Tab-separated table of C-alpha atoms in Angstrom:
chain	number	residue	atom	x	y	z
A	1	UNK	CA	140.643	102.284	104.196
A	2	UNK	CA	143.590	100.739	106.063
A	3	UNK	CA	144.435	97.080	105.555
A	4	UNK	CA	146.604	94.777	107.646
A	5	UNK	CA	149.933	93.849	106.107
A	6	UNK	CA	149.475	90.264	107.244
A	7	UNK	CA	147.453	88.742	104.418
A	8	UNK	CA	149.209	85.436	104.999
A	9	UNK	CA	147.234	84.653	108.157
A	10	UNK	CA	146.839	81.008	109.128
A	11	UNK	CA	143.194	80.840	108.104
A	12	UNK	CA	144.044	82.189	104.653
A	13	UNK	CA	146.780	79.580	104.246
A	14	UNK	CA	144.840	76.572	105.500
A	15	UNK	CA	141.414	77.095	103.906
A	16	UNK	CA	140.786	77.295	100.167
A	17	UNK	CA	139.073	80.382	98.773
A	18	UNK	CA	135.909	78.430	97.984
A	19	UNK	CA	135.477	77.383	101.619
A	20	UNK	CA	136.198	80.890	102.897
A	21	UNK	CA	133.558	82.265	100.544
A	22	UNK	CA	131.111	79.711	101.861
A	23	UNK	CA	131.766	80.891	105.435
A	24	UNK	CA	131.376	84.526	104.427
A	25	UNK	CA	128.042	83.752	102.782
A	26	UNK	CA	126.444	83.339	106.225
A	27	UNK	CA	127.370	86.873	107.371
A	28	UNK	CA	125.019	89.858	107.386
A	29	UNK	CA	125.724	93.132	105.609
A	30	UNK	CA	127.289	94.919	108.582
A	31	UNK	CA	129.611	92.031	109.381
A	32	UNK	CA	130.679	91.682	105.750
A	33	UNK	CA	131.576	95.370	105.635
A	34	UNK	CA	133.623	95.014	108.807
A	35	UNK	CA	135.426	91.955	107.473
A	36	UNK	CA	136.234	93.867	104.298
A	37	UNK	CA	138.420	96.199	106.394
A	38	UNK	CA	140.551	93.459	107.961
A	39	UNK	CA	142.945	92.803	105.094
A	40	UNK	CA	143.188	92.952	101.336
A	41	UNK	CA	142.457	89.236	101.078
A	42	UNK	CA	139.341	89.524	103.234
A	43	UNK	CA	138.252	92.640	101.381
A	44	UNK	CA	138.145	90.639	98.176
A	45	UNK	CA	136.306	87.768	99.863
A	46	UNK	CA	133.770	89.924	101.717
A	47	UNK	CA	132.886	91.991	98.677
A	48	UNK	CA	132.609	89.040	96.328
A	49	UNK	CA	129.262	89.260	94.559
A	50	UNK	CA	128.265	85.724	95.625
A	51	UNK	CA	127.938	87.004	99.226
A	52	UNK	CA	125.476	89.673	98.201
A	53	UNK	CA	122.590	87.696	96.742
A	54	UNK	CA	120.064	88.979	99.308
A	55	UNK	CA	120.265	92.536	100.661
A	56	UNK	CA	117.886	94.350	102.990
A	57	UNK	CA	118.690	98.031	103.554
A	58	UNK	CA	115.630	98.876	105.645
A	59	UNK	CA	117.699	99.392	108.796
A	60	UNK	CA	119.842	101.924	106.935
A	61	UNK	CA	117.004	103.646	105.080
A	62	UNK	CA	117.833	107.175	106.267
A	63	UNK	CA	121.410	106.859	105.004
A	64	UNK	CA	120.769	105.167	101.669
A	65	UNK	CA	121.106	107.445	98.670
A	66	UNK	CA	121.127	106.706	94.986
A	67	UNK	CA	124.884	106.228	94.752
A	68	UNK	CA	124.715	103.469	97.383
A	69	UNK	CA	122.311	101.481	95.225
A	70	UNK	CA	124.464	102.093	92.146
A	71	UNK	CA	127.602	100.872	93.929
A	72	UNK	CA	125.825	97.780	95.221
A	73	UNK	CA	124.536	96.950	91.761
A	74	UNK	CA	128.010	97.258	90.245
A	75	UNK	CA	129.517	95.086	92.968
A	76	UNK	CA	126.815	92.384	92.970
A	77	UNK	CA	125.901	92.330	89.304
A	78	UNK	CA	124.173	89.141	88.236
A	79	UNK	CA	124.532	87.561	91.690
A	80	UNK	CA	121.843	89.719	93.317
A	81	UNK	CA	118.490	87.961	93.597
A	82	UNK	CA	116.683	89.868	96.345
A	83	UNK	CA	116.864	93.558	97.301
A	84	UNK	CA	114.758	95.511	99.788
A	85	UNK	CA	114.898	99.309	99.639
A	86	UNK	CA	111.825	99.693	101.833
A	87	UNK	CA	111.655	103.215	103.208
A	88	UNK	CA	114.689	104.443	101.276
A	89	UNK	CA	113.155	107.740	100.219
A	90	UNK	CA	116.468	109.043	98.866
A	91	UNK	CA	116.517	106.538	96.005
A	92	UNK	CA	115.214	107.747	92.636
A	93	UNK	CA	114.791	106.736	89.009
A	94	UNK	CA	118.393	107.320	87.904
A	95	UNK	CA	119.996	104.999	90.441
A	96	UNK	CA	117.370	102.318	89.867
A	97	UNK	CA	118.018	102.433	86.135
A	98	UNK	CA	121.683	101.695	86.827
A	99	UNK	CA	120.588	98.950	89.212
A	100	UNK	CA	118.313	97.355	86.601
A	101	UNK	CA	121.077	97.385	83.987
A	102	UNK	CA	123.564	95.691	86.310
A	103	UNK	CA	121.334	93.250	88.213
A	104	UNK	CA	119.404	91.460	85.531
A	105	UNK	CA	118.809	88.331	87.593
A	106	UNK	CA	116.869	90.137	90.302
A	107	UNK	CA	113.757	88.180	91.331
A	108	UNK	CA	112.516	89.969	94.464
A	109	UNK	CA	112.476	93.792	94.673
A	110	UNK	CA	110.889	95.838	97.456
A	111	UNK	CA	110.476	99.566	96.747
A	112	UNK	CA	107.871	100.184	99.440
A	113	UNK	CA	107.882	103.877	100.334
A	114	UNK	CA	110.409	104.935	97.689
A	115	UNK	CA	108.304	107.958	96.931
A	116	UNK	CA	110.714	109.550	94.439
A	117	UNK	CA	110.377	106.869	91.807
A	118	UNK	CA	108.134	107.314	88.796
A	119	UNK	CA	107.103	105.346	85.722
A	120	UNK	CA	110.707	105.584	84.531
A	121	UNK	CA	111.807	102.999	87.107
A	122	UNK	CA	109.177	100.544	85.923
A	123	UNK	CA	110.289	101.042	82.336
A	124	UNK	CA	113.850	100.141	83.392
A	125	UNK	CA	112.698	97.054	85.248
A	126	UNK	CA	110.624	96.002	82.270
A	127	UNK	CA	113.550	96.393	79.900
A	128	UNK	CA	116.296	94.708	81.937
A	129	UNK	CA	114.737	92.540	84.695
A	130	UNK	CA	112.713	89.877	82.925
A	131	UNK	CA	113.184	87.375	85.788
A	132	UNK	CA	111.364	89.546	88.343
A	133	UNK	CA	108.797	87.556	90.354
A	134	UNK	CA	108.055	89.756	93.375
A	135	UNK	CA	107.630	93.541	93.187
A	136	UNK	CA	106.433	95.855	95.959
A	137	UNK	CA	105.525	99.410	94.920
A	138	UNK	CA	103.519	100.336	98.018
A	139	UNK	CA	103.038	104.116	98.375
A	140	UNK	CA	104.945	104.893	95.180
A	141	UNK	CA	102.306	107.499	94.471
A	142	UNK	CA	103.735	108.695	91.145
A	143	UNK	CA	103.192	105.316	89.513
A	144	UNK	CA	100.554	105.398	86.759
A	145	UNK	CA	98.946	103.000	84.304
A	146	UNK	CA	101.992	103.388	82.051
A	147	UNK	CA	104.086	101.531	84.629
A	148	UNK	CA	101.727	98.577	84.594
A	149	UNK	CA	101.816	98.446	80.811
A	150	UNK	CA	105.611	98.360	80.894
A	151	UNK	CA	105.715	95.689	83.592
A	152	UNK	CA	103.281	93.498	81.663
A	153	UNK	CA	105.492	93.623	78.590
A	154	UNK	CA	108.832	92.879	80.246
A	155	UNK	CA	108.150	91.059	83.540
A	156	UNK	CA	105.884	88.240	82.471
A	157	UNK	CA	107.052	85.921	85.267
A	158	UNK	CA	105.673	88.228	87.962
A	159	UNK	CA	103.817	86.346	90.716
A	160	UNK	CA	103.434	89.018	93.426
A	161	UNK	CA	102.667	92.705	92.931
A	162	UNK	CA	101.818	95.234	95.628
A	163	UNK	CA	100.338	98.496	94.356
A	164	UNK	CA	98.803	99.629	97.640
A	165	UNK	CA	98.062	103.361	97.808
A	166	UNK	CA	99.144	103.918	94.204
A	167	UNK	CA	95.956	105.878	93.707
A	168	UNK	CA	96.542	106.865	90.079
A	169	UNK	CA	95.955	103.283	88.955
A	170	UNK	CA	92.684	102.656	87.074
A	171	UNK	CA	90.982	99.738	85.379
A	172	UNK	CA	93.000	100.402	82.195
A	173	UNK	CA	96.245	99.843	84.050
A	174	UNK	CA	94.952	96.653	85.646
A	175	UNK	CA	93.853	95.370	82.242
A	176	UNK	CA	97.289	96.032	80.744
A	177	UNK	CA	98.961	94.326	83.691
A	178	UNK	CA	96.946	91.116	83.755
A	179	UNK	CA	97.110	90.615	79.995
A	180	UNK	CA	100.864	90.176	80.260
A	181	UNK	CA	101.281	88.798	83.800
A	182	UNK	CA	98.860	85.902	83.770
A	183	UNK	CA	100.778	83.990	86.430
A	184	UNK	CA	100.013	86.489	89.194
A	185	UNK	CA	99.263	84.743	92.462
A	186	UNK	CA	99.052	87.757	94.769
A	187	UNK	CA	97.811	91.236	93.880
A	188	UNK	CA	97.467	93.954	96.514
A	189	UNK	CA	95.432	97.013	95.517
A	190	UNK	CA	94.694	98.623	98.889
A	191	UNK	CA	93.753	102.257	98.578
A	192	UNK	CA	93.569	102.230	94.774
A	193	UNK	CA	90.397	104.246	95.035
A	194	UNK	CA	89.787	104.700	91.308
A	195	UNK	CA	89.291	100.986	90.674
A	196	UNK	CA	85.825	99.828	89.672
A	197	UNK	CA	84.131	96.536	88.842
A	198	UNK	CA	85.657	96.551	85.362
A	199	UNK	CA	89.104	96.024	86.904
A	200	UNK	CA	87.896	92.863	88.653
A	201	UNK	CA	86.460	91.552	85.411
A	202	UNK	CA	89.894	91.882	83.796
A	203	UNK	CA	91.445	89.987	86.714
A	204	UNK	CA	88.798	87.292	86.311
A	205	UNK	CA	89.575	86.914	82.613
A	206	UNK	CA	93.354	86.477	82.920
A	207	UNK	CA	94.467	85.618	86.480
A	208	UNK	CA	93.143	82.131	87.033
A	209	UNK	CA	96.071	81.265	89.361
A	210	UNK	CA	95.302	84.142	91.745
A	211	UNK	CA	95.457	83.092	95.415
A	212	UNK	CA	95.465	86.422	97.274
A	213	UNK	CA	93.733	89.725	96.469
A	214	UNK	CA	93.479	92.845	98.601
A	215	UNK	CA	90.853	95.444	97.697
A	216	UNK	CA	90.772	97.350	100.981
A	217	UNK	CA	89.165	100.794	100.623
A	218	UNK	CA	88.350	100.273	96.950
A	219	UNK	CA	84.956	101.785	97.663
A	220	UNK	CA	83.743	101.800	94.048
A	221	UNK	CA	83.757	97.993	93.880
A	222	UNK	CA	80.266	96.454	93.995
A	223	UNK	CA	78.732	92.980	94.051
A	224	UNK	CA	78.929	92.728	90.254
A	225	UNK	CA	82.704	92.929	90.308
A	226	UNK	CA	83.131	90.465	93.173
A	227	UNK	CA	80.774	87.952	91.552
A	228	UNK	CA	82.744	88.080	88.297
A	229	UNK	CA	86.023	87.777	90.191
A	230	UNK	CA	84.932	84.668	92.085
A	231	UNK	CA	83.822	82.901	88.939
A	232	UNK	CA	87.233	83.327	87.309
A	233	UNK	CA	89.474	82.837	90.357
A	234	UNK	CA	88.384	79.611	92.072
A	235	UNK	CA	91.754	79.205	93.830
A	236	UNK	CA	91.368	82.298	95.987
A	237	UNK	CA	92.572	81.701	99.532
A	238	UNK	CA	92.802	85.253	100.896
A	239	UNK	CA	90.496	88.155	100.070
A	240	UNK	CA	90.284	91.578	101.692
A	241	UNK	CA	87.120	93.577	101.017
A	242	UNK	CA	87.322	95.850	104.066
A	243	UNK	CA	85.919	99.278	103.349
A	244	UNK	CA	84.010	98.188	100.243
A	245	UNK	CA	80.851	99.508	101.832
A	246	UNK	CA	78.358	98.766	99.062
A	247	UNK	CA	78.807	94.970	99.101
A	248	UNK	CA	75.886	92.741	100.067
A	249	UNK	CA	75.274	89.050	100.603
A	250	UNK	CA	75.538	88.529	96.841
A	251	UNK	CA	79.324	88.782	97.218
A	252	UNK	CA	79.377	86.231	100.048
A	253	UNK	CA	77.212	83.900	97.989
A	254	UNK	CA	79.630	84.113	95.071
A	255	UNK	CA	82.533	83.325	97.381
A	256	UNK	CA	80.704	80.398	98.921
A	257	UNK	CA	79.786	78.849	95.572
A	258	UNK	CA	83.065	79.441	93.715
A	259	UNK	CA	85.965	79.684	96.202
A	260	UNK	CA	85.909	76.658	98.498
A	261	UNK	CA	89.609	77.061	99.387
A	262	UNK	CA	89.095	80.443	101.044
A	263	UNK	CA	91.121	80.761	104.259
A	264	UNK	CA	91.141	84.478	105.027
A	265	UNK	CA	88.285	86.929	104.570
A	266	UNK	CA	88.452	90.518	105.754
A	267	UNK	CA	85.144	92.325	105.470
A	268	UNK	CA	85.410	95.098	108.049
A	269	UNK	CA	83.022	98.015	107.548
A	270	UNK	CA	80.903	96.083	105.058
A	271	UNK	CA	77.744	97.043	106.879
A	272	UNK	CA	75.239	95.448	104.457
A	273	UNK	CA	76.397	91.855	105.011
A	274	UNK	CA	74.009	89.680	107.001
A	275	UNK	CA	73.726	86.291	108.692
A	276	UNK	CA	72.301	84.716	105.532
A	277	UNK	CA	75.445	85.404	103.517
A	278	UNK	CA	77.858	84.312	106.239
A	279	UNK	CA	75.837	81.156	106.911
A	280	UNK	CA	76.198	80.061	103.284
A	281	UNK	CA	79.895	80.964	103.378
A	282	UNK	CA	80.522	78.920	106.519
A	283	UNK	CA	78.735	75.885	105.066
A	284	UNK	CA	80.857	75.900	101.903
A	285	UNK	CA	84.264	77.264	102.938
A	286	UNK	CA	85.441	74.887	105.639
A	287	UNK	CA	89.093	75.988	105.465
A	288	UNK	CA	88.450	79.459	106.887
A	289	UNK	CA	91.162	80.398	109.393
A	290	UNK	CA	90.819	84.156	109.851
A	291	UNK	CA	87.904	86.570	109.540
A	292	UNK	CA	87.505	90.264	110.212
A	293	UNK	CA	83.853	91.216	110.677
A	294	UNK	CA	84.377	94.485	112.501
A	295	UNK	CA	81.471	96.879	112.021
A	296	UNK	CA	79.386	94.295	110.156
A	297	UNK	CA	76.472	95.627	112.157
A	298	UNK	CA	73.755	93.324	110.792
A	299	UNK	CA	75.232	90.003	111.881
A	300	UNK	CA	74.120	88.229	115.040
A	301	UNK	CA	74.980	85.122	117.013
A	302	UNK	CA	73.697	83.044	114.131
A	303	UNK	CA	76.793	83.845	112.068
A	304	UNK	CA	79.139	82.934	114.893
A	305	UNK	CA	77.271	79.718	115.561
A	306	UNK	CA	77.551	78.640	111.925
A	307	UNK	CA	81.262	79.439	111.874
A	308	UNK	CA	81.839	77.399	115.018
A	309	UNK	CA	79.991	74.423	113.515
A	310	UNK	CA	81.344	74.387	109.971
A	311	UNK	CA	84.808	76.002	110.190
A	312	UNK	CA	86.957	73.902	112.545
A	313	UNK	CA	90.196	75.575	111.379
A	314	UNK	CA	89.102	79.054	112.431
A	315	UNK	CA	91.853	80.562	114.584
A	316	UNK	CA	91.241	84.315	114.569
A	317	UNK	CA	87.957	86.170	114.479
A	318	UNK	CA	87.416	89.895	114.905
A	319	UNK	CA	83.703	90.063	115.585
A	320	UNK	CA	81.177	92.856	115.549
A	321	UNK	CA	80.841	93.979	119.159
A	322	UNK	CA	77.467	95.433	120.055
A	323	UNK	CA	77.455	96.937	123.553
A	324	UNK	CA	73.679	96.564	123.808
A	325	UNK	CA	73.886	92.766	123.558
A	326	UNK	CA	76.688	92.117	126.037
A	327	UNK	CA	75.948	90.953	129.573
A	328	UNK	CA	77.327	92.914	132.494
A	329	UNK	CA	80.379	91.713	134.364
A	330	UNK	CA	80.878	90.635	137.951
A	331	UNK	CA	79.518	93.003	140.604
A	332	UNK	CA	77.763	95.124	138.004
A	333	UNK	CA	80.859	96.174	136.110
A	334	UNK	CA	80.054	98.238	133.007
A	335	UNK	CA	79.361	96.764	129.624
A	336	UNK	CA	82.383	96.276	127.351
A	337	UNK	CA	83.189	99.107	124.969
A	338	UNK	CA	82.770	98.398	121.278
A	339	UNK	CA	86.413	97.716	120.538
A	340	UNK	CA	87.813	94.638	118.859
A	341	UNK	CA	89.480	92.051	121.099
A	342	UNK	CA	92.778	90.381	120.277
A	343	UNK	CA	91.568	86.787	120.475
A	344	UNK	CA	94.919	85.073	120.114
A	345	UNK	CA	94.005	82.135	122.326
A	346	UNK	CA	91.158	80.596	120.350
A	347	UNK	CA	91.263	76.816	120.406
A	348	UNK	CA	90.841	74.683	117.295
A	349	UNK	CA	87.078	74.340	117.607
A	350	UNK	CA	86.436	77.663	119.293
A	351	UNK	CA	84.997	80.996	118.319
A	352	UNK	CA	84.917	84.123	120.498
A	353	UNK	CA	81.238	84.923	120.620
A	354	UNK	CA	80.935	88.688	120.687
A	355	UNK	CA	77.465	88.718	122.202
A	356	UNK	CA	78.403	86.335	124.993
A	357	UNK	CA	81.481	87.831	126.638
A	358	UNK	CA	81.900	88.991	130.187
A	359	UNK	CA	84.482	91.191	131.786
A	360	UNK	CA	86.763	90.416	134.709
A	361	UNK	CA	86.836	92.966	137.522
A	362	UNK	CA	89.995	95.062	137.260
A	363	UNK	CA	92.433	95.682	138.851
A	364	UNK	CA	92.767	92.225	140.316
A	365	UNK	CA	94.124	91.179	143.666
A	366	UNK	CA	95.770	87.746	143.440
A	367	UNK	CA	95.336	85.003	144.192
A	368	UNK	CA	91.774	85.500	142.980
A	369	UNK	CA	88.793	83.232	142.683
A	370	UNK	CA	86.303	84.776	140.303
A	371	UNK	CA	82.798	83.708	139.413
A	372	UNK	CA	81.483	84.666	135.962
A	373	UNK	CA	77.801	84.545	135.283
A	374	UNK	CA	77.348	84.274	131.536
A	375	UNK	CA	74.361	83.191	129.474
A	376	UNK	CA	74.606	79.682	130.950
A	377	UNK	CA	75.757	78.248	134.297
A	378	UNK	CA	78.251	80.281	136.318
A	379	UNK	CA	81.965	79.589	135.839
A	380	UNK	CA	84.571	79.908	138.566
A	381	UNK	CA	88.246	80.506	137.694
A	382	UNK	CA	91.350	80.861	139.874
A	383	UNK	CA	94.131	83.214	138.746
A	384	UNK	CA	97.677	83.772	139.960
A	385	UNK	CA	100.111	86.653	139.526
A	386	UNK	CA	103.589	85.946	138.132
A	387	UNK	CA	106.145	88.405	136.716
A	388	UNK	CA	103.495	91.036	136.103
A	389	UNK	CA	101.111	88.678	134.290
A	390	UNK	CA	97.936	86.898	135.350
A	391	UNK	CA	97.427	83.260	134.393
A	392	UNK	CA	94.475	80.934	134.846
A	393	UNK	CA	95.674	78.166	137.150
A	394	UNK	CA	92.476	76.355	137.993
A	395	UNK	CA	89.064	75.840	136.444
A	396	UNK	CA	86.145	73.594	137.413
A	397	UNK	CA	85.989	70.027	136.216
A	398	UNK	CA	84.103	69.586	132.975
A	399	UNK	CA	85.037	73.041	131.728
A	400	UNK	CA	86.137	72.915	128.093
A	401	UNK	CA	89.541	74.555	127.859
A	402	UNK	CA	93.086	73.563	126.892
A	403	UNK	CA	95.808	74.677	129.333
A	404	UNK	CA	98.094	76.425	129.548
A	405	UNK	CA	96.106	79.596	128.990
A	406	UNK	CA	98.347	82.427	127.776
A	407	UNK	CA	99.252	84.980	130.456
A	408	UNK	CA	97.323	88.237	130.569
A	409	UNK	CA	99.225	91.526	131.122
A	410	UNK	CA	98.605	93.225	134.427
A	411	UNK	CA	96.908	96.237	132.844
A	412	UNK	CA	94.651	94.357	130.423
A	413	UNK	CA	90.890	94.123	130.306
A	414	UNK	CA	90.149	90.428	130.122
A	415	UNK	CA	87.383	88.777	128.073
A	416	UNK	CA	85.834	85.334	128.329
A	417	UNK	CA	83.765	83.864	125.484
A	418	UNK	CA	80.906	81.514	126.438
A	419	UNK	CA	78.828	78.996	124.558
A	420	UNK	CA	75.065	78.969	125.207
A	421	UNK	CA	75.618	76.240	127.824
A	422	UNK	CA	78.178	78.324	129.670
A	423	UNK	CA	81.294	76.544	128.410
A	424	UNK	CA	84.307	78.805	127.907
A	425	UNK	CA	85.157	78.867	124.212
A	426	UNK	CA	88.172	81.151	124.332
A	427	UNK	CA	89.500	84.353	125.743
A	428	UNK	CA	91.251	87.468	124.619
A	429	UNK	CA	91.914	91.002	125.746
A	430	UNK	CA	90.995	94.523	124.740
């Protein structure tokens, strides 16, 4: 490294070290490293540990090896609060042990995709990092129940833990974890395929502050586990049950009666859920904002009607699309394929009604006046082309919509959602 001989620059003379450090604290990692090569004085300032409290190495993941993490930990020491090593597959247990010994004030650690790490890393974190609040171990497939036992003993302030795709985890590991980490607010267990109802009963017994739980693809979970969970976790706001194919309306009933604060429910591929369960849910959980009902093949318009009546905050809904129930489009265009629409334009009191959508003729020639014949009166819309996007520029008086409508890409298939009276409730695209 070559430094300038002029360490007595004007800025170094006029500004005190404390103010210079404050300026440097706003720089990103790359800029700090460049500044460190300007002069000896700036090298000291740029590499001061107070400038390295939050580090994200995701953009450098292919170049990050264990020695990089060790050097960072020695430089930052107790200053480091947040570190992301997401995707850094070259980092292993040895370097993370050194990191844990040097950075004992770490609160937020992301090890997503660090596939080399084993239980040894969790032992190190448990021993040295008692202030840890947020830990992401997604796809760390060598992690076992022993890791969770260690974490529960040494990281009792943990609030967020992501164990997605750590498929060696069982109910025994979950029990050990929740006994020690009773302040958990978010627990992500996607793809932990060995988990059964017993794991949810342990969560119910100890995690009364839990707000978010993800059980995607935990196919062994049944109604019994969900019912127990809901009784012990009344503060749940986000729950993912997608892929838990054996669930029935008993789970929805438990949610409706015990979790009134629920905002997000993902239940894709839960094919036994029916209108009865969703009706009770809608009437009790008025804060619902997002729902995924893809492949819930037993629901009908009744569910969507209840959601539109009782859930005014609903912003995103992925409905079950049944080609047999959709009306044809203009000029006999084919029925929509059973793919989920991206309904990003739903208004506050609107729901995209899967069984009442029509398709615009495509490609379009603009300006276009288009008449849609839905389940109610026909609706005529005028569209204009601008910068490769189509936008609705005119609609008939009395039509319920809130301009401006978002532009639609030139190559999109366009959907309109209608109420029974023919009013447009929202639109999206395939």
